[in-house]
């Protein structure tokens, strides 16, 4: 039998090779997504591997050749409210939204730039700007020493160091807090005068403390080697602190109650910031409102949903 008459002639062999190669190769198919839910393209390209009889995604292969991101994502962190507002205005669209966590200890405002559109499928929610209200060193000092007893010399030095953060009370503050605490409110000069008197009596022995009808208190001192001599200083009950809580932010006004204890000839001093968390939350609320007004975006108290993991 000649090769020409053989069933496996050259043409047949080539045909078999071609069929075998086609069977082993992958082909591209397009799958429509109608009825599979929102957020999908109308069709999805897939590779069908005939050898393994499996479909494989082409996304990874295509992404290798991408020259720019398919969408904005990630979180930017800013240090001031002004920077937060300006950066949000640069990237926002009509569906962006602001979320504010106003409670201590970690207040913050988050702009979700790709937030969900009303009445349509969800977006990615993964492009964000966060302003975490960095605290000033001055505010940290006042909160850190709040209600902590101090020796007379240390307390006098503390008042001197923070003299610039003492504020003159308004008529409304005097009326409100003197009535509330039954104490006399001091001016900044009176608080500074107190700190200087304390420095004078550092080496003296405290005799007693007396409450006056005016709401003030006095502390009497006696020199260590002059028992017959005693001096008294007037101690106001309340003073106002005005200190920026956040970097480049507005000052927060907080009333502080002044306290002392006399025992064993020694005076221990401390102050108590009145409802300082409330005043801080109030300031964060004002800043959230300001950010909303200047960006034109809706603001909500709370936290946004988790962003897309993609």
PDB file of C-alpha atoms in Angstrom:
ATOM      1  CA  UNK A   1       0.000   0.000   0.000  1.00  0.00           C
ATOM      2  CA  UNK A   2       1.417   3.415  -0.945  1.00  0.00           C
ATOM      3  CA  UNK A   3       1.546   6.440   1.345  1.00  0.00           C
ATOM      4  CA  UNK A   4      -1.084   7.940  -0.866  1.00  0.00           C
ATOM      5  CA  UNK A   5      -3.479   5.115  -0.066  1.00  0.00           C
ATOM      6  CA  UNK A   6      -2.611   5.116   3.706  1.00  0.00           C
ATOM      7  CA  UNK A   7      -5.319   6.587   5.998  1.00  0.00           C
ATOM      8  CA  UNK A   8      -2.553   8.542   7.759  1.00  0.00           C
ATOM      9  CA  UNK A   9      -1.208  10.489   4.874  1.00  0.00           C
ATOM     10  CA  UNK A  10       0.550  13.847   5.396  1.00  0.00           C
ATOM     11  CA  UNK A  11      -2.654  15.835   5.112  1.00  0.00           C
ATOM     12  CA  UNK A  12      -4.357  13.706   7.747  1.00  0.00           C
ATOM     13  CA  UNK A  13      -1.437  14.003  10.105  1.00  0.00           C
ATOM     14  CA  UNK A  14      -1.469  17.802   9.853  1.00  0.00           C
ATOM     15  CA  UNK A  15      -5.189  17.868  10.428  1.00  0.00           C
ATOM     16  CA  UNK A  16      -4.843  15.752  13.574  1.00  0.00           C
ATOM     17  CA  UNK A  17      -2.077  18.042  14.838  1.00  0.00           C
ATOM     18  CA  UNK A  18      -4.250  21.080  14.252  1.00  0.00           C
ATOM     19  CA  UNK A  19      -7.194  19.538  16.059  1.00  0.00           C
ATOM     20  CA  UNK A  20      -4.985  18.516  18.968  1.00  0.00           C
ATOM     21  CA  UNK A  21      -3.505  21.999  19.226  1.00  0.00           C
ATOM     22  CA  UNK A  22      -6.963  23.559  19.127  1.00  0.00           C
ATOM     23  CA  UNK A  23      -8.185  21.212  21.834  1.00  0.00           C
ATOM     24  CA  UNK A  24      -5.262  22.138  24.100  1.00  0.00           C
ATOM     25  CA  UNK A  25      -5.457  25.894  23.551  1.00  0.00           C
ATOM     26  CA  UNK A  26      -7.572  28.415  25.434  1.00  0.00           C
ATOM     27  CA  UNK A  27     -10.252  30.498  23.802  1.00  0.00           C
ATOM     28  CA  UNK A  28     -11.947  33.721  24.845  1.00  0.00           C
ATOM     29  CA  UNK A  29     -15.655  33.780  25.533  1.00  0.00           C
ATOM     30  CA  UNK A  30     -17.988  36.544  26.674  1.00  0.00           C
ATOM     31  CA  UNK A  31     -20.498  35.878  29.459  1.00  0.00           C
ATOM     32  CA  UNK A  32     -23.507  38.176  29.788  1.00  0.00           C
ATOM     33  CA  UNK A  33     -24.412  39.260  33.341  1.00  0.00           C
ATOM     34  CA  UNK A  34     -28.072  40.162  32.978  1.00  0.00           C
ATOM     35  CA  UNK A  35     -30.021  39.250  36.118  1.00  0.00           C
ATOM     36  CA  UNK A  36     -26.928  38.615  38.244  1.00  0.00           C
ATOM     37  CA  UNK A  37     -27.262  41.793  40.307  1.00  0.00           C
ATOM     38  CA  UNK A  38     -26.156  45.423  40.261  1.00  0.00           C
ATOM     39  CA  UNK A  39     -22.628  46.719  39.880  1.00  0.00           C
ATOM     40  CA  UNK A  40     -21.546  44.406  37.052  1.00  0.00           C
ATOM     41  CA  UNK A  41     -20.708  45.231  33.421  1.00  0.00           C
ATOM     42  CA  UNK A  42     -23.111  43.949  30.782  1.00  0.00           C
ATOM     43  CA  UNK A  43     -20.674  41.174  29.858  1.00  0.00           C
ATOM     44  CA  UNK A  44     -17.512  39.622  31.302  1.00  0.00           C
ATOM     45  CA  UNK A  45     -14.637  38.266  29.150  1.00  0.00           C
ATOM     46  CA  UNK A  46     -13.321  34.872  30.252  1.00  0.00           C
ATOM     47  CA  UNK A  47     -10.701  32.450  28.985  1.00  0.00           C
ATOM     48  CA  UNK A  48     -11.885  28.860  28.510  1.00  0.00           C
ATOM     49  CA  UNK A  49      -9.136  26.292  28.977  1.00  0.00           C
ATOM     50  CA  UNK A  50     -10.221  23.260  26.960  1.00  0.00           C
ATOM     51  CA  UNK A  51      -7.575  21.072  28.520  1.00  0.00           C
ATOM     52  CA  UNK A  52      -8.817  21.615  32.078  1.00  0.00           C
ATOM     53  CA  UNK A  53     -12.350  22.406  30.967  1.00  0.00           C
ATOM     54  CA  UNK A  54     -12.320  25.495  33.248  1.00  0.00           C
ATOM     55  CA  UNK A  55     -13.061  29.210  32.851  1.00  0.00           C
ATOM     56  CA  UNK A  56     -10.409  31.671  34.005  1.00  0.00           C
ATOM     57  CA  UNK A  57     -10.600  35.410  34.584  1.00  0.00           C
ATOM     58  CA  UNK A  58      -8.707  37.703  32.241  1.00  0.00           C
ATOM     59  CA  UNK A  59      -8.659  40.565  34.772  1.00  0.00           C
ATOM     60  CA  UNK A  60      -5.224  39.783  36.207  1.00  0.00           C
ATOM     61  CA  UNK A  61      -3.648  39.518  32.756  1.00  0.00           C
ATOM     62  CA  UNK A  62      -5.229  42.774  31.611  1.00  0.00           C
ATOM     63  CA  UNK A  63      -4.224  44.614  34.811  1.00  0.00           C
ATOM     64  CA  UNK A  64      -0.552  43.908  34.049  1.00  0.00           C
ATOM     65  CA  UNK A  65      -0.801  46.307  31.132  1.00  0.00           C
ATOM     66  CA  UNK A  66      -2.780  49.085  32.885  1.00  0.00           C
ATOM     67  CA  UNK A  67      -1.016  52.448  32.629  1.00  0.00           C
ATOM     68  CA  UNK A  68      -3.163  54.282  35.206  1.00  0.00           C
ATOM     69  CA  UNK A  69      -5.388  53.211  38.139  1.00  0.00           C
ATOM     70  CA  UNK A  70      -8.927  52.265  37.200  1.00  0.00           C
ATOM     71  CA  UNK A  71     -10.265  54.490  40.018  1.00  0.00           C
ATOM     72  CA  UNK A  72      -9.100  56.624  42.936  1.00  0.00           C
ATOM     73  CA  UNK A  73      -8.735  54.797  46.250  1.00  0.00           C
ATOM     74  CA  UNK A  74      -6.834  55.142  49.492  1.00  0.00           C
ATOM     75  CA  UNK A  75      -6.989  57.431  52.539  1.00  0.00           C
ATOM     76  CA  UNK A  76      -5.267  60.798  52.867  1.00  0.00           C
ATOM     77  CA  UNK A  77      -4.575  62.147  56.367  1.00  0.00           C
ATOM     78  CA  UNK A  78      -4.405  65.909  57.004  1.00  0.00           C
ATOM     79  CA  UNK A  79      -3.280  67.857  60.060  1.00  0.00           C
ATOM     80  CA  UNK A  80      -5.599  70.889  60.007  1.00  0.00           C
ATOM     81  CA  UNK A  81      -9.259  71.579  59.327  1.00  0.00           C
ATOM     82  CA  UNK A  82      -8.347  74.058  56.586  1.00  0.00           C
ATOM     83  CA  UNK A  83      -6.335  71.398  54.734  1.00  0.00           C
ATOM     84  CA  UNK A  84      -9.195  68.925  55.131  1.00  0.00           C
ATOM     85  CA  UNK A  85     -11.643  71.353  53.555  1.00  0.00           C
ATOM     86  CA  UNK A  86      -9.365  72.310  50.652  1.00  0.00           C
ATOM     87  CA  UNK A  87      -8.394  68.724  49.794  1.00  0.00           C
ATOM     88  CA  UNK A  88     -12.013  67.598  49.972  1.00  0.00           C
ATOM     89  CA  UNK A  89     -13.068  70.389  47.606  1.00  0.00           C
ATOM     90  CA  UNK A  90     -10.367  69.275  45.170  1.00  0.00           C
ATOM     91  CA  UNK A  91     -11.636  65.677  44.891  1.00  0.00           C
ATOM     92  CA  UNK A  92     -15.317  65.699  45.827  1.00  0.00           C
ATOM     93  CA  UNK A  93     -18.266  65.132  43.521  1.00  0.00           C
ATOM     94  CA  UNK A  94     -21.973  65.693  44.043  1.00  0.00           C
ATOM     95  CA  UNK A  95     -22.353  62.400  45.893  1.00  0.00           C
ATOM     96  CA  UNK A  96     -19.483  62.763  48.404  1.00  0.00           C
ATOM     97  CA  UNK A  97     -20.369  62.880  52.116  1.00  0.00           C
ATOM     98  CA  UNK A  98     -18.822  63.860  55.471  1.00  0.00           C
ATOM     99  CA  UNK A  99     -18.949  61.804  58.659  1.00  0.00           C
ATOM    100  CA  UNK A 100     -17.975  63.178  62.062  1.00  0.00           C
ATOM    101  CA  UNK A 101     -17.094  61.268  65.224  1.00  0.00           C
ATOM    102  CA  UNK A 102     -17.459  63.987  67.831  1.00  0.00           C
ATOM    103  CA  UNK A 103     -16.855  62.046  71.040  1.00  0.00           C
ATOM    104  CA  UNK A 104     -13.619  61.889  73.005  1.00  0.00           C
ATOM    105  CA  UNK A 105     -11.048  60.254  72.931  1.00  0.00           C
ATOM    106  CA  UNK A 106     -10.628  60.041  69.138  1.00  0.00           C
ATOM    107  CA  UNK A 107     -12.759  62.635  67.376  1.00  0.00           C
ATOM    108  CA  UNK A 108     -12.343  62.815  63.614  1.00  0.00           C
ATOM    109  CA  UNK A 109     -14.007  63.895  60.390  1.00  0.00           C
ATOM    110  CA  UNK A 110     -13.959  61.574  57.374  1.00  0.00           C
ATOM    111  CA  UNK A 111     -14.778  62.603  53.818  1.00  0.00           C
ATOM    112  CA  UNK A 112     -15.914  59.638  51.713  1.00  0.00           C
ATOM    113  CA  UNK A 113     -15.350  61.017  48.242  1.00  0.00           C
ATOM    114  CA  UNK A 114     -16.881  58.089  46.339  1.00  0.00           C
ATOM    115  CA  UNK A 115     -19.873  57.675  48.606  1.00  0.00           C
ATOM    116  CA  UNK A 116     -23.068  55.967  47.453  1.00  0.00           C
ATOM    117  CA  UNK A 117     -25.427  57.801  45.153  1.00  0.00           C
ATOM    118  CA  UNK A 118     -28.981  58.078  46.398  1.00  0.00           C
ATOM    119  CA  UNK A 119     -31.266  55.439  44.920  1.00  0.00           C
ATOM    120  CA  UNK A 120     -28.632  53.732  42.767  1.00  0.00           C
ATOM    121  CA  UNK A 121     -26.165  50.858  43.340  1.00  0.00           C
ATOM    122  CA  UNK A 122     -23.437  51.344  45.922  1.00  0.00           C
ATOM    123  CA  UNK A 123     -20.075  52.790  44.953  1.00  0.00           C
ATOM    124  CA  UNK A 124     -16.693  51.670  46.229  1.00  0.00           C
ATOM    125  CA  UNK A 125     -16.441  54.031  49.269  1.00  0.00           C
ATOM    126  CA  UNK A 126     -12.663  53.553  49.253  1.00  0.00           C
ATOM    127  CA  UNK A 127     -11.383  57.083  48.472  1.00  0.00           C
ATOM    128  CA  UNK A 128     -11.254  59.044  51.723  1.00  0.00           C
ATOM    129  CA  UNK A 129      -9.767  62.004  53.568  1.00  0.00           C
ATOM    130  CA  UNK A 130      -9.421  61.925  57.376  1.00  0.00           C
ATOM    131  CA  UNK A 131      -8.867  64.785  59.798  1.00  0.00           C
ATOM    132  CA  UNK A 132      -8.222  63.329  63.268  1.00  0.00           C
ATOM    133  CA  UNK A 133      -8.066  66.609  65.235  1.00  0.00           C
ATOM    134  CA  UNK A 134      -4.415  66.574  66.427  1.00  0.00           C
ATOM    135  CA  UNK A 135      -4.316  68.039  69.944  1.00  0.00           C
ATOM    136  CA  UNK A 136      -2.140  71.004  70.863  1.00  0.00           C
ATOM    137  CA  UNK A 137       0.536  70.598  73.521  1.00  0.00           C
ATOM    138  CA  UNK A 138      -1.162  73.293  75.612  1.00  0.00           C
ATOM    139  CA  UNK A 139      -4.460  71.413  75.662  1.00  0.00           C
ATOM    140  CA  UNK A 140      -2.684  68.164  76.503  1.00  0.00           C
ATOM    141  CA  UNK A 141      -1.048  69.890  79.470  1.00  0.00           C
ATOM    142  CA  UNK A 142      -4.339  71.143  80.902  1.00  0.00           C
ATOM    143  CA  UNK A 143      -6.098  67.808  80.447  1.00  0.00           C
ATOM    144  CA  UNK A 144      -3.083  65.817  81.624  1.00  0.00           C
ATOM    145  CA  UNK A 145      -2.841  67.713  84.933  1.00  0.00           C
ATOM    146  CA  UNK A 146      -6.597  67.898  85.478  1.00  0.00           C
ATOM    147  CA  UNK A 147      -7.628  66.939  89.049  1.00  0.00           C
ATOM    148  CA  UNK A 148      -4.069  65.849  89.916  1.00  0.00           C
ATOM    149  CA  UNK A 149      -2.744  67.153  93.263  1.00  0.00           C
ATOM    150  CA  UNK A 150       0.393  69.324  93.051  1.00  0.00           C
ATOM    151  CA  UNK A 151       2.751  70.680  95.645  1.00  0.00           C
ATOM    152  CA  UNK A 152       2.551  74.409  96.148  1.00  0.00           C
ATOM    153  CA  UNK A 153       5.760  75.240  94.292  1.00  0.00           C
ATOM    154  CA  UNK A 154       4.853  73.036  91.307  1.00  0.00           C
ATOM    155  CA  UNK A 155       1.332  74.451  91.100  1.00  0.00           C
ATOM    156  CA  UNK A 156       2.624  78.034  91.183  1.00  0.00           C
ATOM    157  CA  UNK A 157       5.021  77.234  88.337  1.00  0.00           C
ATOM    158  CA  UNK A 158       2.209  75.584  86.349  1.00  0.00           C
ATOM    159  CA  UNK A 159       0.013  78.699  86.578  1.00  0.00           C
ATOM    160  CA  UNK A 160       2.910  80.949  85.542  1.00  0.00           C
ATOM    161  CA  UNK A 161       3.776  78.721  82.589  1.00  0.00           C
ATOM    162  CA  UNK A 162       0.187  78.710  81.310  1.00  0.00           C
ATOM    163  CA  UNK A 163      -0.637  82.344  82.042  1.00  0.00           C
ATOM    164  CA  UNK A 164      -1.290  83.064  78.351  1.00  0.00           C
ATOM    165  CA  UNK A 165      -4.133  80.515  78.376  1.00  0.00           C
ATOM    166  CA  UNK A 166      -6.078  82.233  81.171  1.00  0.00           C
ATOM    167  CA  UNK A 167      -9.080  84.212  79.953  1.00  0.00           C
ATOM    168  CA  UNK A 168     -11.144  87.062  81.302  1.00  0.00           C
ATOM    169  CA  UNK A 169     -14.659  85.780  81.967  1.00  0.00           C
ATOM    170  CA  UNK A 170     -17.580  87.347  80.167  1.00  0.00           C
ATOM    171  CA  UNK A 171     -20.483  88.810  82.129  1.00  0.00           C
ATOM    172  CA  UNK A 172     -22.574  85.780  81.151  1.00  0.00           C
ATOM    173  CA  UNK A 173     -19.900  83.351  82.338  1.00  0.00           C
ATOM    174  CA  UNK A 174     -19.549  85.183  85.674  1.00  0.00           C
ATOM    175  CA  UNK A 175     -23.307  85.076  86.234  1.00  0.00           C
ATOM    176  CA  UNK A 176     -23.678  81.430  85.199  1.00  0.00           C
ATOM    177  CA  UNK A 177     -20.735  79.846  86.991  1.00  0.00           C
ATOM    178  CA  UNK A 178     -20.778  81.901  90.187  1.00  0.00           C
ATOM    179  CA  UNK A 179     -24.433  80.967  90.625  1.00  0.00           C
ATOM    180  CA  UNK A 180     -23.733  77.306  89.749  1.00  0.00           C
ATOM    181  CA  UNK A 181     -20.705  76.770  91.999  1.00  0.00           C
ATOM    182  CA  UNK A 182     -21.323  79.412  94.676  1.00  0.00           C
ATOM    183  CA  UNK A 183     -17.737  80.517  94.141  1.00  0.00           C
ATOM    184  CA  UNK A 184     -16.132  83.769  93.034  1.00  0.00           C
ATOM    185  CA  UNK A 185     -14.729  83.783  89.496  1.00  0.00           C
ATOM    186  CA  UNK A 186     -11.239  85.182  89.061  1.00  0.00           C
ATOM    187  CA  UNK A 187      -9.734  87.337  86.352  1.00  0.00           C
ATOM    188  CA  UNK A 188      -6.411  86.267  84.777  1.00  0.00           C
ATOM    189  CA  UNK A 189      -4.550  88.895  86.818  1.00  0.00           C
ATOM    190  CA  UNK A 190      -6.017  87.500  90.033  1.00  0.00           C
ATOM    191  CA  UNK A 191      -4.892  83.968  89.130  1.00  0.00           C
ATOM    192  CA  UNK A 192      -1.388  85.214  88.312  1.00  0.00           C
ATOM    193  CA  UNK A 193      -1.293  87.165  91.577  1.00  0.00           C
ATOM    194  CA  UNK A 194      -2.249  83.957  93.380  1.00  0.00           C
ATOM    195  CA  UNK A 195       0.615  82.043  91.743  1.00  0.00           C
ATOM    196  CA  UNK A 196       3.101  84.726  92.838  1.00  0.00           C
ATOM    197  CA  UNK A 197       1.770  84.711  96.389  1.00  0.00           C
ATOM    198  CA  UNK A 198       2.214  80.948  96.430  1.00  0.00           C
ATOM    199  CA  UNK A 199       5.842  81.366  95.437  1.00  0.00           C
ATOM    200  CA  UNK A 200       6.358  83.748  98.361  1.00  0.00           C
ATOM    201  CA  UNK A 201       4.922  81.255 100.827  1.00  0.00           C
ATOM    202  CA  UNK A 202       6.670  78.146  99.514  1.00  0.00           C
ATOM    203  CA  UNK A 203       8.840  77.947 102.629  1.00  0.00           C
ATOM    204  CA  UNK A 204       5.995  78.803 105.010  1.00  0.00           C
ATOM    205  CA  UNK A 205       3.758  76.469 106.974  1.00  0.00           C
ATOM    206  CA  UNK A 206       0.036  76.527 106.186  1.00  0.00           C
ATOM    207  CA  UNK A 207      -2.123  77.117 109.258  1.00  0.00           C
ATOM    208  CA  UNK A 208      -5.674  76.760 107.992  1.00  0.00           C
ATOM    209  CA  UNK A 209      -8.147  77.383 105.200  1.00  0.00           C
ATOM    210  CA  UNK A 210     -11.258  79.534 105.648  1.00  0.00           C
ATOM    211  CA  UNK A 211     -14.344  79.957 103.421  1.00  0.00           C
ATOM    212  CA  UNK A 212     -15.507  83.584 103.075  1.00  0.00           C
ATOM    213  CA  UNK A 213     -19.049  84.830 102.485  1.00  0.00           C
ATOM    214  CA  UNK A 214     -17.968  86.152  99.089  1.00  0.00           C
ATOM    215  CA  UNK A 215     -17.373  82.607  97.865  1.00  0.00           C
ATOM    216  CA  UNK A 216     -13.605  83.001  98.082  1.00  0.00           C
ATOM    217  CA  UNK A 217     -11.346  81.021 100.347  1.00  0.00           C
ATOM    218  CA  UNK A 218      -8.251  82.053 102.245  1.00  0.00           C
ATOM    219  CA  UNK A 219      -5.173  80.152 103.308  1.00  0.00           C
ATOM    220  CA  UNK A 220      -3.194  81.404 106.287  1.00  0.00           C
ATOM    221  CA  UNK A 221       0.553  80.878 106.466  1.00  0.00           C
ATOM    222  CA  UNK A 222       3.056  81.203 109.293  1.00  0.00           C
ATOM    223  CA  UNK A 223       6.782  81.664 108.842  1.00  0.00           C
ATOM    224  CA  UNK A 224       8.687  78.650 110.133  1.00  0.00           C
ATOM    225  CA  UNK A 225      10.594  80.630 112.764  1.00  0.00           C
ATOM    226  CA  UNK A 226       7.968  83.307 113.520  1.00  0.00           C
ATOM    227  CA  UNK A 227       5.030  81.572 115.131  1.00  0.00           C
ATOM    228  CA  UNK A 228       3.266  84.801 115.980  1.00  0.00           C
ATOM    229  CA  UNK A 229       3.164  85.955 112.365  1.00  0.00           C
ATOM    230  CA  UNK A 230       0.546  84.703 109.938  1.00  0.00           C
ATOM    231  CA  UNK A 231      -0.341  85.864 106.424  1.00  0.00           C
ATOM    232  CA  UNK A 232      -3.464  85.064 104.421  1.00  0.00           C
ATOM    233  CA  UNK A 233      -3.980  84.929 100.673  1.00  0.00           C
ATOM    234  CA  UNK A 234      -7.331  84.955  98.893  1.00  0.00           C
ATOM    235  CA  UNK A 235      -8.048  81.929  96.721  1.00  0.00           C
ATOM    236  CA  UNK A 236     -10.666  82.344  93.974  1.00  0.00           C
ATOM    237  CA  UNK A 237     -12.973  79.415  93.314  1.00  0.00           C
ATOM    238  CA  UNK A 238     -13.236  79.464  89.503  1.00  0.00           C
ATOM    239  CA  UNK A 239     -11.228  80.748  86.558  1.00  0.00           C
ATOM    240  CA  UNK A 240     -11.552  80.482  82.787  1.00  0.00           C
ATOM    241  CA  UNK A 241      -9.167  78.622  80.508  1.00  0.00           C
ATOM    242  CA  UNK A 242      -9.108  79.555  76.817  1.00  0.00           C
ATOM    243  CA  UNK A 243      -6.852  77.251  74.811  1.00  0.00           C
ATOM    244  CA  UNK A 244      -6.874  75.922  71.235  1.00  0.00           C
ATOM    245  CA  UNK A 245      -7.629  72.227  71.524  1.00  0.00           C
ATOM    246  CA  UNK A 246      -6.595  71.402  67.946  1.00  0.00           C
ATOM    247  CA  UNK A 247      -3.697  72.528  65.765  1.00  0.00           C
ATOM    248  CA  UNK A 248      -4.530  75.842  64.074  1.00  0.00           C
ATOM    249  CA  UNK A 249      -8.019  75.609  65.572  1.00  0.00           C
ATOM    250  CA  UNK A 250     -10.168  78.052  67.526  1.00  0.00           C
ATOM    251  CA  UNK A 251      -9.724  78.370  71.273  1.00  0.00           C
ATOM    252  CA  UNK A 252     -12.033  76.339  73.506  1.00  0.00           C
ATOM    253  CA  UNK A 253     -13.261  78.093  76.665  1.00  0.00           C
ATOM    254  CA  UNK A 254     -13.468  75.831  79.698  1.00  0.00           C
ATOM    255  CA  UNK A 255     -14.251  76.838  83.299  1.00  0.00           C
ATOM    256  CA  UNK A 256     -11.907  75.419  85.930  1.00  0.00           C
ATOM    257  CA  UNK A 257     -12.575  75.023  89.643  1.00  0.00           C
ATOM    258  CA  UNK A 258      -9.607  75.764  91.905  1.00  0.00           C
ATOM    259  CA  UNK A 259      -9.153  73.516  94.936  1.00  0.00           C
ATOM    260  CA  UNK A 260      -6.681  73.003  97.771  1.00  0.00           C
ATOM    261  CA  UNK A 261      -6.246  70.796 100.814  1.00  0.00           C
ATOM    262  CA  UNK A 262      -4.450  71.734 104.010  1.00  0.00           C
ATOM    263  CA  UNK A 263      -2.885  68.993 106.121  1.00  0.00           C
ATOM    264  CA  UNK A 264       0.158  68.706 108.328  1.00  0.00           C
ATOM    265  CA  UNK A 265       1.171  72.263 107.606  1.00  0.00           C
ATOM    266  CA  UNK A 266       1.259  71.530 103.876  1.00  0.00           C
ATOM    267  CA  UNK A 267      -1.018  72.740 101.084  1.00  0.00           C
ATOM    268  CA  UNK A 268      -1.847  70.556  98.086  1.00  0.00           C
ATOM    269  CA  UNK A 269      -3.398  72.279  95.061  1.00  0.00           C
ATOM    270  CA  UNK A 270      -5.384  71.023  92.084  1.00  0.00           C
ATOM    271  CA  UNK A 271      -7.922  72.230  89.556  1.00  0.00           C
ATOM    272  CA  UNK A 272     -10.911  70.546  87.921  1.00  0.00           C
ATOM    273  CA  UNK A 273     -11.860  71.355  84.330  1.00  0.00           C
ATOM    274  CA  UNK A 274     -15.641  71.504  84.268  1.00  0.00           C
ATOM    275  CA  UNK A 275     -17.235  69.255  81.594  1.00  0.00           C
ATOM    276  CA  UNK A 276     -14.251  69.675  79.321  1.00  0.00           C
ATOM    277  CA  UNK A 277     -15.332  66.710  77.138  1.00  0.00           C
ATOM    278  CA  UNK A 278     -18.610  68.538  76.446  1.00  0.00           C
ATOM    279  CA  UNK A 279     -16.832  71.696  75.308  1.00  0.00           C
ATOM    280  CA  UNK A 280     -14.479  69.638  73.160  1.00  0.00           C
ATOM    281  CA  UNK A 281     -17.399  67.809  71.522  1.00  0.00           C
ATOM    282  CA  UNK A 282     -19.077  71.164  70.932  1.00  0.00           C
ATOM    283  CA  UNK A 283     -15.965  72.446  69.133  1.00  0.00           C
ATOM    284  CA  UNK A 284     -15.773  69.314  66.957  1.00  0.00           C
ATOM    285  CA  UNK A 285     -19.450  69.810  66.074  1.00  0.00           C
ATOM    286  CA  UNK A 286     -18.748  73.402  65.020  1.00  0.00           C
ATOM    287  CA  UNK A 287     -15.839  72.229  62.859  1.00  0.00           C
ATOM    288  CA  UNK A 288     -17.990  69.537  61.218  1.00  0.00           C
ATOM    289  CA  UNK A 289     -20.619  72.159  60.433  1.00  0.00           C
ATOM    290  CA  UNK A 290     -17.975  74.499  59.010  1.00  0.00           C
ATOM    291  CA  UNK A 291     -16.571  71.737  56.781  1.00  0.00           C
ATOM    292  CA  UNK A 292     -20.080  70.960  55.528  1.00  0.00           C
ATOM    293  CA  UNK A 293     -20.820  74.608  54.761  1.00  0.00           C
ATOM    294  CA  UNK A 294     -17.544  75.270  52.940  1.00  0.00           C
ATOM    295  CA  UNK A 295     -17.647  72.080  50.856  1.00  0.00           C
ATOM    296  CA  UNK A 296     -21.409  72.038  50.289  1.00  0.00           C
ATOM    297  CA  UNK A 297     -21.522  68.360  51.321  1.00  0.00           C
ATOM    298  CA  UNK A 298     -23.979  66.693  53.715  1.00  0.00           C
ATOM    299  CA  UNK A 299     -22.558  65.887  57.151  1.00  0.00           C
ATOM    300  CA  UNK A 300     -23.539  63.062  59.463  1.00  0.00           C
ATOM    301  CA  UNK A 301     -22.478  62.357  63.048  1.00  0.00           C
ATOM    302  CA  UNK A 302     -21.106  58.837  63.087  1.00  0.00           C
ATOM    303  CA  UNK A 303     -18.826  56.602  61.009  1.00  0.00           C
ATOM    304  CA  UNK A 304     -19.203  55.540  57.355  1.00  0.00           C
ATOM    305  CA  UNK A 305     -19.495  51.954  56.191  1.00  0.00           C
ATOM    306  CA  UNK A 306     -16.299  50.070  55.543  1.00  0.00           C
ATOM    307  CA  UNK A 307     -14.787  50.835  52.168  1.00  0.00           C
ATOM    308  CA  UNK A 308     -14.534  48.379  49.312  1.00  0.00           C
ATOM    309  CA  UNK A 309     -11.764  45.807  49.844  1.00  0.00           C
ATOM    310  CA  UNK A 310     -10.801  46.085  46.179  1.00  0.00           C
TER     311      UNK A 310
END
